[in-house]
XYZ file of C-alpha atoms in Angstrom:
141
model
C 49.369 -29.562 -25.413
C 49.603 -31.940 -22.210
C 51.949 -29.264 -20.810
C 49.128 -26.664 -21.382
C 46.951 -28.926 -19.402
C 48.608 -29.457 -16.922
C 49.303 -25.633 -15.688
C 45.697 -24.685 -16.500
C 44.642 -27.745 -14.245
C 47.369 -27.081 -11.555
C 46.299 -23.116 -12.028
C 42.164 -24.537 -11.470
C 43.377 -26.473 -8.695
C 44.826 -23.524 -6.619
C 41.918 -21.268 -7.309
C 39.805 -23.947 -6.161
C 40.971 -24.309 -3.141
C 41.488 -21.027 -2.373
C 37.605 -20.562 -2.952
C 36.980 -23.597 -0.519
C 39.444 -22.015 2.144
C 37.294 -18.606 1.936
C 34.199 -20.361 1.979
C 34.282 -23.065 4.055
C 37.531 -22.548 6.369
C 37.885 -21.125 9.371
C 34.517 -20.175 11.068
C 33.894 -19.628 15.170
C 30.523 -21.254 16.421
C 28.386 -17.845 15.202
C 29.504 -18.696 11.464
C 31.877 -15.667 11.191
C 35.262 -16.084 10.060
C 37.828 -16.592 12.777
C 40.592 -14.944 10.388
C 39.265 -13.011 7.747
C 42.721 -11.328 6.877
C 43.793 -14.689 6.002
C 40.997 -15.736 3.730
C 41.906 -12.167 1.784
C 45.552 -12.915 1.519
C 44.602 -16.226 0.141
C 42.128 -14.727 -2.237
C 44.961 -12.152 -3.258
C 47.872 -15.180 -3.584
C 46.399 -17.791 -5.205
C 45.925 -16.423 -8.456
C 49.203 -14.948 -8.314
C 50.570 -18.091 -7.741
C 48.850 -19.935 -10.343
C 49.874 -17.116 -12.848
C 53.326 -17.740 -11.722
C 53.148 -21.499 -12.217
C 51.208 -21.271 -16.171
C 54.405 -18.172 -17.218
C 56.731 -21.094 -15.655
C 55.476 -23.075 -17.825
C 55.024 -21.132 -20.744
C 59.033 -20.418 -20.385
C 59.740 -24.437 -20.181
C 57.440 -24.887 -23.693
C 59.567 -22.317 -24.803
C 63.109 -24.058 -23.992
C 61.441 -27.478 -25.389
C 60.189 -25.565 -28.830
C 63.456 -24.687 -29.300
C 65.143 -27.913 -28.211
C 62.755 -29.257 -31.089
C 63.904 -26.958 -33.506
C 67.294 -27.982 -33.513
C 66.443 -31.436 -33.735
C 64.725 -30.820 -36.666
C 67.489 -28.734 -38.248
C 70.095 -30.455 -37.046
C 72.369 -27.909 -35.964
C 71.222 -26.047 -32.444
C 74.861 -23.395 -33.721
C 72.832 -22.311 -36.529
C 69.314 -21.697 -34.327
C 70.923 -20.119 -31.548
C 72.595 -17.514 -34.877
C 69.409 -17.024 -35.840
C 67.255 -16.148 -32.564
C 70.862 -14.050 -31.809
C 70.258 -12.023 -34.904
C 66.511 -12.062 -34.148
C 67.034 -10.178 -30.554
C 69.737 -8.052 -32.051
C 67.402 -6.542 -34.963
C 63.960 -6.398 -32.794
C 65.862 -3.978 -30.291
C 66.350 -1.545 -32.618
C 62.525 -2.121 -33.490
C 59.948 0.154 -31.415
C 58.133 -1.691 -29.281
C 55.380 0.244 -28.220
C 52.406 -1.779 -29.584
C 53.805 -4.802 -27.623
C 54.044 -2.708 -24.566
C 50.482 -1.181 -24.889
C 49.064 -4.018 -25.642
C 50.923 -6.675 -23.184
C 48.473 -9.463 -24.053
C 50.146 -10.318 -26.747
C 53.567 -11.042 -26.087
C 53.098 -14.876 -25.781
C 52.390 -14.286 -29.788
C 55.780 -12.993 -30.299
C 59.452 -14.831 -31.203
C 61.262 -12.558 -29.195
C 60.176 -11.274 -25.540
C 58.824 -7.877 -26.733
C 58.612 -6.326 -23.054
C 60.960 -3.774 -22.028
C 62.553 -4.375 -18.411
C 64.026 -7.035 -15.877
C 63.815 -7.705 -11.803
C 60.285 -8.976 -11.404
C 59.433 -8.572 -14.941
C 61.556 -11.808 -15.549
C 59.302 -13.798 -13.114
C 55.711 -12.931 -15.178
C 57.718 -13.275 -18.425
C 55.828 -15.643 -21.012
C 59.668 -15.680 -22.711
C 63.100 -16.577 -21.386
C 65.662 -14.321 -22.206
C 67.217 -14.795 -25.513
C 70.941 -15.235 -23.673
C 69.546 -18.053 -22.232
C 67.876 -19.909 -25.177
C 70.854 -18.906 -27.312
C 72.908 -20.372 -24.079
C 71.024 -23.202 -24.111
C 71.215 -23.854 -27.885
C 74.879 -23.991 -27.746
C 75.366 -26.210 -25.131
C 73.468 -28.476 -27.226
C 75.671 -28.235 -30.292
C 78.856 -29.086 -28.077
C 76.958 -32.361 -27.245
């Protein structure tokens, strides 16, 4: 939960400021903006990048859920089998709910979107080779 907080404050923080750098920045003595392409590319990039920061985030709760899974199980081989036989059953599953409905995919086990290149960087999920990757490297510890 203090992870959660943290990105949605971080997230509030940028927003902020990008309102205060429209609003308030950058004006010649008439009160018109010396740079108003500016103030739009900061409107347009600040929510991106506090999306960007909150899916980072998302993706580190992710690694930690599962670090606390094995914990609790005691054997990260065993997780790692299971979220590998998971990923291998759910792409044989249609998807197209998920994918209609993108909303939703923080709900879901597995990463239920279809594609990679920037798709990876707005990903709620890490891949599934990475967790797995991740797992086992654990269990050699």
């Amino acid at each position: 939960i203090l992870i959660s907080t943290v990105s949605a404050t971080m997230a509030g923080a940028i927003s902020m400021l990008a309102n205060f750098a429209t609003f308030f920045g950058g004006r010649d003595d008439n009160g018109r903006p010396v740079n108003p392409l500016a103030g739009i590319a900061v409107a347009i990039l600040a929510p991106l990048a506090a999306s960007l920061i909150q899916m980072a985030i998302s993706r580190a709760r992710e690694f930690e859920a599962d670090r606390g899974g094995a914990e609790i199980s005691g054997d990260p081989a065993a997780l790692a089998s299971a979220l590998d036989k998971i990923h291998r059953y759910a792409q044989g599953m249609p998807m197209a709910p998920a994918e209609a409905h993108p909303e939703t995919a923080q709900m879901m086990i597995m990463n239920p979107l279809a594609g990679g290149g920037l798709r990876g960087m707005f990903s709620t999920h890490p891949s599934t080779e990475e967790r797995v990757a991740r797992l086992l490297a654990m269990a050699r510890r």
